[in-house]
């Protein structure tokens, strides 16, 4: 039985995800006379899934536009541009033995829960190859998707300024989808580029999660070559992690705070983030004249609220940023370029990072047999115990003077998580103890 997770379908190739599933997915989403764009990251199983998916779509009369290896936002943009649905074959930052699918509609938005349920149901029906030979779909290859994405991204940053400053940038593509676009985008923008792990081979030289542990060598290269900054991507390049001139990661909170300031510098308005956002992010938004708005975890929710509120920017603390004027999905390519521009305009990122105030924060997780049942009991108790502004559409977050706390069931693991942040360390510890005591009673 196929199941959508928090971001499309994902699993081990040959187990949860295989060619048979891909073909059935193709039949579920294919429609006579309708077009579907297919892209993939560099995983070795990607070509198998791409072929099977395309076969499924064509077999029910749908047309396929193949764009080959490309980042997730590139696929979303191609879908929007070509008036087609879109499928990205990727497992994002998961290890190489994993793969999966993300689905987009013709506005470039990731599909919602209702559409996912419709696909699940169709696959359950076990549809057969239905159309006759003269009704089958066609396929074409489109080689413009990457250049169109570069064009869009360069149209949103100050290329004249970047060309004047000619910053030296190390880009670590993680041997993923960024390999086919980011070194070229940076060069075209006017950077001096040192590209590492930029062979799109599907043989990964580092772990695909762009975190401290996986980026040690890249950080050392940033220092060794005297680069102004480093940019590192996950497997499908919807994320970018930034390394400063000292070879240190900016850190996800400081990174999000800086990009919020940058976007509000262009245009004032609402910034959408999630319930996991720290005070550094809130302060950056308010200090720069923006309105802080939080929603549920997940880029689909961020994109939806951005559209509803006509927001100027949407960013999740995990490093997924959606730019207004760009595609309505997280875009690691544009993220990298925005930080290049930030460096060109304001100087060393290491110094800018120091100006972002990071407050005492504590996170802990509690194993729960039934995390959702536990949360139903925990949430009312938290609301009783802590007075403040409550957001309870996804766990429960309470904002109060000097800090906030969040109690939430994990989207993927059988655990309940508590996060507490406060300007004062001792108050933070006390608030944390109080919340933990409530959680422990019900997990
Ligand atoms: Mg990703």
Short mmCIF file of N, CA, C and O in Angstrom, two decimals, residues 171-270:
data_model
loop_
_atom_site.label_atom_id
_atom_site.label_comp_id
_atom_site.label_asym_id
_atom_site.label_seq_id
_atom_site.Cartn_x
_atom_site.Cartn_y
_atom_site.Cartn_z
N UNK A 171 31.15 26.12 -3.86
CA UNK A 171 29.83 25.49 -3.86
C UNK A 171 30.01 23.97 -3.78
O UNK A 171 30.77 23.39 -4.53
N UNK A 172 29.33 23.38 -2.80
CA UNK A 172 29.38 21.93 -2.60
C UNK A 172 28.01 21.37 -3.00
O UNK A 172 27.02 21.55 -2.30
N UNK A 173 27.98 20.72 -4.16
CA UNK A 173 26.71 20.22 -4.71
C UNK A 173 26.34 18.85 -4.16
O UNK A 173 25.28 18.31 -4.50
N UNK A 174 27.21 18.28 -3.32
CA UNK A 174 26.91 16.98 -2.72
C UNK A 174 26.71 15.87 -3.75
O UNK A 174 26.04 14.88 -3.45
N UNK A 175 27.25 16.06 -4.96
CA UNK A 175 27.04 15.12 -6.08
C UNK A 175 25.55 14.93 -6.37
O UNK A 175 25.14 13.92 -6.96
N UNK A 176 24.75 15.89 -5.96
CA UNK A 176 23.30 15.81 -6.18
C UNK A 176 22.87 16.69 -7.35
O UNK A 176 23.68 17.10 -8.19
N UNK A 177 21.57 17.01 -7.35
CA UNK A 177 20.97 17.74 -8.47
C UNK A 177 21.56 19.13 -8.68
O UNK A 177 21.58 19.64 -9.80
N UNK A 178 22.09 19.74 -7.62
CA UNK A 178 22.69 21.07 -7.75
C UNK A 178 23.87 21.07 -8.72
O UNK A 178 24.19 22.09 -9.32
N UNK A 179 24.50 19.90 -8.91
CA UNK A 179 25.68 19.79 -9.78
C UNK A 179 25.41 20.32 -11.19
O UNK A 179 26.31 20.85 -11.83
N UNK A 180 24.17 20.16 -11.68
CA UNK A 180 23.90 20.55 -13.07
C UNK A 180 23.51 22.02 -13.20
O UNK A 180 23.28 22.50 -14.31
N UNK A 181 23.44 22.74 -12.10
CA UNK A 181 22.97 24.13 -12.20
C UNK A 181 23.77 25.13 -11.38
O UNK A 181 24.12 26.21 -11.89
N UNK A 182 24.09 24.82 -10.14
CA UNK A 182 24.61 25.86 -9.25
C UNK A 182 25.97 26.42 -9.67
O UNK A 182 26.15 27.64 -9.65
N UNK A 183 26.96 25.59 -10.04
CA UNK A 183 28.24 26.19 -10.45
C UNK A 183 28.05 27.15 -11.63
O UNK A 183 28.70 28.20 -11.70
N UNK A 184 27.13 26.80 -12.55
CA UNK A 184 26.89 27.62 -13.74
C UNK A 184 26.15 28.91 -13.38
O UNK A 184 26.44 29.99 -13.90
N UNK A 185 25.17 28.78 -12.48
CA UNK A 185 24.40 29.95 -12.06
C UNK A 185 25.32 30.97 -11.39
O UNK A 185 25.25 32.17 -11.65
N UNK A 186 26.22 30.47 -10.52
CA UNK A 186 27.14 31.36 -9.81
C UNK A 186 28.10 32.04 -10.77
O UNK A 186 28.39 33.23 -10.65
N UNK A 187 28.61 31.26 -11.74
CA UNK A 187 29.55 31.82 -12.71
C UNK A 187 28.86 32.90 -13.54
O UNK A 187 29.42 33.97 -13.75
N UNK A 188 27.64 32.61 -13.95
CA UNK A 188 26.89 33.58 -14.76
C UNK A 188 26.59 34.84 -13.95
O UNK A 188 26.54 35.94 -14.51
N UNK A 189 26.43 34.67 -12.64
CA UNK A 189 26.15 35.83 -11.80
C UNK A 189 27.40 36.70 -11.61
O UNK A 189 27.30 37.83 -11.15
N UNK A 190 28.58 36.14 -11.94
CA UNK A 190 29.81 36.92 -11.82
C UNK A 190 30.73 36.49 -10.69
O UNK A 190 31.68 37.20 -10.35
N UNK A 191 30.45 35.34 -10.09
CA UNK A 191 31.30 34.85 -9.00
C UNK A 191 32.52 34.12 -9.55
O UNK A 191 32.50 33.59 -10.66
N UNK A 192 33.57 34.10 -8.71
CA UNK A 192 34.69 33.18 -8.98
C UNK A 192 34.34 31.89 -8.23
O UNK A 192 34.18 31.92 -7.02
N UNK A 193 34.18 30.81 -8.96
CA UNK A 193 33.57 29.60 -8.39
C UNK A 193 34.57 28.47 -8.18
O UNK A 193 35.36 28.16 -9.07
N UNK A 194 34.56 27.89 -6.99
CA UNK A 194 35.27 26.65 -6.72
C UNK A 194 34.19 25.62 -6.43
O UNK A 194 33.52 25.68 -5.40
N UNK A 195 33.98 24.69 -7.39
CA UNK A 195 32.92 23.69 -7.22
C UNK A 195 33.50 22.39 -6.70
O UNK A 195 34.49 21.90 -7.21
N UNK A 196 32.90 21.87 -5.64
CA UNK A 196 33.32 20.56 -5.12
C UNK A 196 32.12 19.61 -5.09
O UNK A 196 30.98 20.06 -5.01
N UNK A 197 32.40 18.33 -5.16
CA UNK A 197 31.34 17.31 -5.20
C UNK A 197 30.30 17.69 -6.26
O UNK A 197 29.11 17.64 -6.00
N UNK A 198 30.79 18.08 -7.43
CA UNK A 198 29.88 18.59 -8.46
C UNK A 198 29.76 17.65 -9.66
O UNK A 198 29.34 18.06 -10.73
N UNK A 199 30.13 16.37 -9.46
CA UNK A 199 29.88 15.39 -10.52
C UNK A 199 28.53 14.74 -10.20
O UNK A 199 28.37 14.13 -9.15
N UNK A 200 27.56 14.84 -11.13
CA UNK A 200 26.22 14.30 -10.84
C UNK A 200 26.17 12.79 -11.04
O UNK A 200 25.42 12.27 -11.84
N UNK A 201 27.00 12.08 -10.27
CA UNK A 201 27.24 10.66 -10.54
C UNK A 201 26.31 9.73 -9.78
O UNK A 201 26.21 8.54 -10.10
N UNK A 202 25.66 10.23 -8.74
CA UNK A 202 24.89 9.32 -7.90
C UNK A 202 25.76 8.56 -6.92
O UNK A 202 25.28 7.74 -6.15
N UNK A 203 27.06 8.84 -6.97
CA UNK A 203 27.99 8.26 -5.99
C UNK A 203 28.38 9.42 -5.09
O UNK A 203 29.09 10.33 -5.51
N UNK A 204 27.90 9.39 -3.87
CA UNK A 204 27.97 10.59 -3.03
C UNK A 204 29.23 10.61 -2.18
O UNK A 204 29.51 9.68 -1.44
N UNK A 205 29.98 11.70 -2.31
CA UNK A 205 31.25 11.83 -1.57
C UNK A 205 31.01 12.21 -0.11
O UNK A 205 31.91 12.09 0.71
N UNK A 206 29.82 12.67 0.21
CA UNK A 206 29.49 13.00 1.60
C UNK A 206 28.02 12.67 1.87
O UNK A 206 27.26 12.42 0.94
N UNK A 207 27.65 12.66 3.14
CA UNK A 207 26.24 12.49 3.49
C UNK A 207 25.44 13.62 2.87
O UNK A 207 25.93 14.75 2.76
N UNK A 208 24.20 13.34 2.47
CA UNK A 208 23.44 14.34 1.71
C UNK A 208 22.77 15.40 2.56
O UNK A 208 22.29 16.41 2.06
N UNK A 209 22.72 15.18 3.87
CA UNK A 209 22.20 16.21 4.76
C UNK A 209 23.30 17.25 4.92
O UNK A 209 24.41 16.93 5.36
N UNK A 210 23.05 18.50 4.55
CA UNK A 210 24.13 19.49 4.66
C UNK A 210 24.27 19.99 6.10
O UNK A 210 23.87 21.10 6.44
N UNK A 211 24.87 19.18 6.96
CA UNK A 211 25.06 19.56 8.36
C UNK A 211 26.55 19.64 8.70
O UNK A 211 27.42 19.31 7.87
N UNK A 212 26.82 20.06 9.90
CA UNK A 212 28.20 20.29 10.34
C UNK A 212 29.09 19.09 10.08
O UNK A 212 30.19 19.21 9.51
N UNK A 213 28.61 17.92 10.47
CA UNK A 213 29.41 16.71 10.34
C UNK A 213 29.75 16.40 8.88
O UNK A 213 30.90 16.06 8.56
N UNK A 214 28.77 16.55 7.99
CA UNK A 214 28.99 16.21 6.58
C UNK A 214 29.74 17.30 5.81
O UNK A 214 30.18 17.07 4.69
N UNK A 215 29.86 18.49 6.42
CA UNK A 215 30.46 19.61 5.68
C UNK A 215 31.83 20.01 6.20
O UNK A 215 32.35 21.08 5.84
N UNK A 216 32.45 19.17 7.03
CA UNK A 216 33.76 19.53 7.59
C UNK A 216 34.80 19.80 6.51
O UNK A 216 35.50 20.81 6.55
N UNK A 217 34.88 18.90 5.53
CA UNK A 217 35.89 19.07 4.47
C UNK A 217 35.60 20.32 3.63
O UNK A 217 36.52 21.07 3.30
N UNK A 218 34.33 20.52 3.33
CA UNK A 218 33.95 21.68 2.53
C UNK A 218 34.29 22.97 3.27
O UNK A 218 34.81 23.93 2.67
N UNK A 219 34.01 22.98 4.55
CA UNK A 219 34.32 24.16 5.37
C UNK A 219 35.82 24.41 5.36
O UNK A 219 36.26 25.57 5.26
N UNK A 220 36.61 23.34 5.41
CA UNK A 220 38.08 23.48 5.38
C UNK A 220 38.52 24.04 4.02
O UNK A 220 39.45 24.85 3.95
N UNK A 221 37.83 23.65 2.96
CA UNK A 221 38.17 24.15 1.62
C UNK A 221 37.86 25.65 1.53
O UNK A 221 38.64 26.42 0.96
N UNK A 222 36.74 26.06 2.11
CA UNK A 222 36.38 27.49 2.11
C UNK A 222 37.53 28.31 2.70
O UNK A 222 37.95 29.33 2.14
N UNK A 223 38.06 27.83 3.83
CA UNK A 223 39.18 28.52 4.48
C UNK A 223 40.45 28.43 3.64
O UNK A 223 41.14 29.42 3.41
N UNK A 224 40.74 27.21 3.15
CA UNK A 224 41.99 26.98 2.43
C UNK A 224 42.11 27.82 1.16
O UNK A 224 43.19 28.30 0.83
N UNK A 225 41.02 28.00 0.44
CA UNK A 225 41.11 28.76 -0.82
C UNK A 225 40.81 30.24 -0.60
O UNK A 225 40.82 31.03 -1.53
N UNK A 226 40.54 30.61 0.65
CA UNK A 226 40.27 32.02 0.96
C UNK A 226 38.97 32.50 0.33
O UNK A 226 38.89 33.64 -0.17
N UNK A 227 37.95 31.65 0.36
CA UNK A 227 36.67 32.04 -0.26
C UNK A 227 35.93 33.04 0.63
O UNK A 227 36.16 33.10 1.84
N UNK A 228 35.04 33.81 0.01
CA UNK A 228 34.22 34.76 0.76
C UNK A 228 33.06 34.06 1.45
O UNK A 228 32.58 34.52 2.48
N UNK A 229 32.58 33.00 0.84
CA UNK A 229 31.54 32.19 1.46
C UNK A 229 31.47 30.82 0.79
O UNK A 229 32.03 30.61 -0.28
N UNK A 230 30.76 29.91 1.45
CA UNK A 230 30.52 28.58 0.89
C UNK A 230 29.03 28.31 0.88
O UNK A 230 28.29 28.81 1.72
N UNK A 231 28.61 27.52 -0.11
CA UNK A 231 27.19 27.14 -0.22
C UNK A 231 27.15 25.62 -0.38
O UNK A 231 27.86 25.08 -1.21
N UNK A 232 26.33 24.95 0.43
CA UNK A 232 26.24 23.49 0.34
C UNK A 232 24.78 23.06 0.23
O UNK A 232 23.92 23.58 0.94
N UNK A 233 24.52 22.13 -0.68
CA UNK A 233 23.14 21.71 -0.95
C UNK A 233 22.85 20.29 -0.47
O UNK A 233 23.76 19.49 -0.30
N UNK A 234 21.57 20.01 -0.30
CA UNK A 234 21.14 18.63 -0.08
C UNK A 234 20.94 17.97 -1.46
O UNK A 234 21.23 18.58 -2.49
N UNK A 235 20.44 16.72 -1.47
CA UNK A 235 20.39 15.95 -2.72
C UNK A 235 19.56 16.56 -3.82
O UNK A 235 19.91 16.44 -5.00
N UNK A 236 18.46 17.23 -3.48
CA UNK A 236 17.59 17.79 -4.52
C UNK A 236 17.64 19.31 -4.57
O UNK A 236 16.84 19.93 -5.28
N UNK A 237 18.58 19.90 -3.83
CA UNK A 237 18.86 21.34 -3.91
C UNK A 237 17.65 22.24 -3.67
O UNK A 237 17.56 23.32 -4.23
N UNK A 238 16.74 21.79 -2.82
CA UNK A 238 15.72 22.74 -2.38
C UNK A 238 16.22 23.47 -1.14
O UNK A 238 15.60 24.40 -0.67
N UNK A 239 17.37 23.01 -0.64
CA UNK A 239 17.97 23.67 0.52
C UNK A 239 19.41 24.08 0.22
O UNK A 239 20.10 23.44 -0.57
N UNK A 240 19.86 25.14 0.91
CA UNK A 240 21.26 25.54 0.85
C UNK A 240 21.70 25.93 2.26
O UNK A 240 20.96 26.62 2.97
N UNK A 241 22.85 25.44 2.66
CA UNK A 241 23.41 25.80 3.95
C UNK A 241 24.64 26.67 3.67
O UNK A 241 25.42 26.39 2.76
N UNK A 242 24.77 27.76 4.43
CA UNK A 242 25.80 28.75 4.12
C UNK A 242 26.96 28.67 5.12
O UNK A 242 26.76 28.56 6.33
N UNK A 243 28.18 28.73 4.56
CA UNK A 243 29.41 28.69 5.36
C UNK A 243 30.07 30.06 5.25
O UNK A 243 30.16 30.62 4.15
N UNK A 244 30.51 30.62 6.37
CA UNK A 244 31.11 31.96 6.31
C UNK A 244 32.59 31.87 5.93
O UNK A 244 33.15 30.78 5.71
N UNK A 245 33.24 33.05 5.86
CA UNK A 245 34.62 33.12 5.37
C UNK A 245 35.61 32.42 6.30
O UNK A 245 36.72 32.11 5.91
N UNK A 246 35.18 32.16 7.55
CA UNK A 246 36.05 31.44 8.49
C UNK A 246 35.85 29.93 8.43
O UNK A 246 36.44 29.19 9.21
N UNK A 247 35.00 29.49 7.53
CA UNK A 247 34.74 28.05 7.43
C UNK A 247 33.76 27.57 8.49
O UNK A 247 33.75 26.40 8.83
N UNK A 248 32.95 28.49 9.00
CA UNK A 248 31.95 28.10 9.98
C UNK A 248 30.55 28.21 9.39
O UNK A 248 30.25 29.16 8.67
N UNK A 249 29.71 27.25 9.74
CA UNK A 249 28.32 27.33 9.30
C UNK A 249 27.65 28.53 9.99
O UNK A 249 27.91 28.79 11.16
N UNK A 250 26.80 29.24 9.25
CA UNK A 250 26.10 30.36 9.87
C UNK A 250 25.20 29.85 10.99
O UNK A 250 24.94 30.54 11.97
N UNK A 251 24.73 28.62 10.83
CA UNK A 251 23.73 28.09 11.77
C UNK A 251 22.36 28.41 11.20
O UNK A 251 22.15 29.50 10.66
N UNK A 252 21.43 27.47 11.32
CA UNK A 252 20.15 27.62 10.62
C UNK A 252 19.33 28.81 11.12
O UNK A 252 18.65 29.47 10.34
N UNK A 253 19.41 29.11 12.43
CA UNK A 253 18.64 30.24 12.95
C UNK A 253 19.18 31.57 12.45
O UNK A 253 18.44 32.43 12.00
N UNK A 254 20.51 31.72 12.54
CA UNK A 254 21.12 32.97 12.07
C UNK A 254 20.92 33.11 10.57
O UNK A 254 20.65 34.21 10.06
N UNK A 255 21.04 32.00 9.87
CA UNK A 255 20.87 32.02 8.41
C UNK A 255 19.47 32.50 8.03
O UNK A 255 19.31 33.38 7.17
N UNK A 256 18.46 31.96 8.73
CA UNK A 256 17.07 32.37 8.43
C UNK A 256 16.84 33.83 8.84
O UNK A 256 16.20 34.60 8.11
N UNK A 257 17.40 34.22 9.99
CA UNK A 257 17.25 35.62 10.43
C UNK A 257 17.85 36.57 9.39
O UNK A 257 17.25 37.60 9.05
N UNK A 258 19.04 36.23 8.88
CA UNK A 258 19.70 37.09 7.91
C UNK A 258 18.91 37.19 6.60
O UNK A 258 18.76 38.27 6.04
N UNK A 259 18.38 36.08 6.15
CA UNK A 259 17.66 36.12 4.87
C UNK A 259 16.32 36.85 5.04
O UNK A 259 15.88 37.56 4.12
N UNK A 260 15.71 36.77 6.23
CA UNK A 260 14.48 37.54 6.49
C UNK A 260 14.78 39.04 6.37
O UNK A 260 14.02 39.79 5.75
N UNK A 261 15.87 39.47 6.99
CA UNK A 261 16.27 40.88 6.92
C UNK A 261 16.50 41.32 5.49
O UNK A 261 16.07 42.40 5.06
N UNK A 262 17.17 40.45 4.75
CA UNK A 262 17.49 40.72 3.35
C UNK A 262 16.22 40.92 2.51
O UNK A 262 16.09 41.88 1.75
N UNK A 263 15.27 40.01 2.69
CA UNK A 263 14.03 40.08 1.89
C UNK A 263 13.20 41.29 2.28
O UNK A 263 12.59 41.93 1.43
N UNK A 264 13.16 41.61 3.59
CA UNK A 264 12.40 42.78 4.03
C UNK A 264 13.06 44.07 3.58
O UNK A 264 12.40 45.10 3.46
N UNK A 265 14.36 44.01 3.34
CA UNK A 265 15.07 45.17 2.80
C UNK A 265 14.61 45.50 1.39
O UNK A 265 14.65 46.65 0.95
N UNK A 266 14.16 44.48 0.66
CA UNK A 266 13.66 44.69 -0.70
C UNK A 266 12.24 45.21 -0.67
O UNK A 266 11.85 46.06 -1.45
N UNK A 267 11.43 44.61 0.24
CA UNK A 267 10.00 44.94 0.26
C UNK A 267 9.45 44.63 1.65
O UNK A 267 9.70 43.55 2.18
N UNK A 268 8.72 45.58 2.22
CA UNK A 268 8.11 45.36 3.54
C UNK A 268 6.84 44.53 3.41
O UNK A 268 6.13 44.62 2.41
N UNK A 269 6.54 43.75 4.42
CA UNK A 269 5.32 42.96 4.40
C UNK A 269 5.40 41.82 5.40
O UNK A 269 6.21 41.84 6.32
N UNK A 270 4.55 40.81 5.18
CA UNK A 270 4.50 39.67 6.10
C UNK A 270 5.55 38.63 5.72
O UNK A 270 5.80 38.39 4.54
#
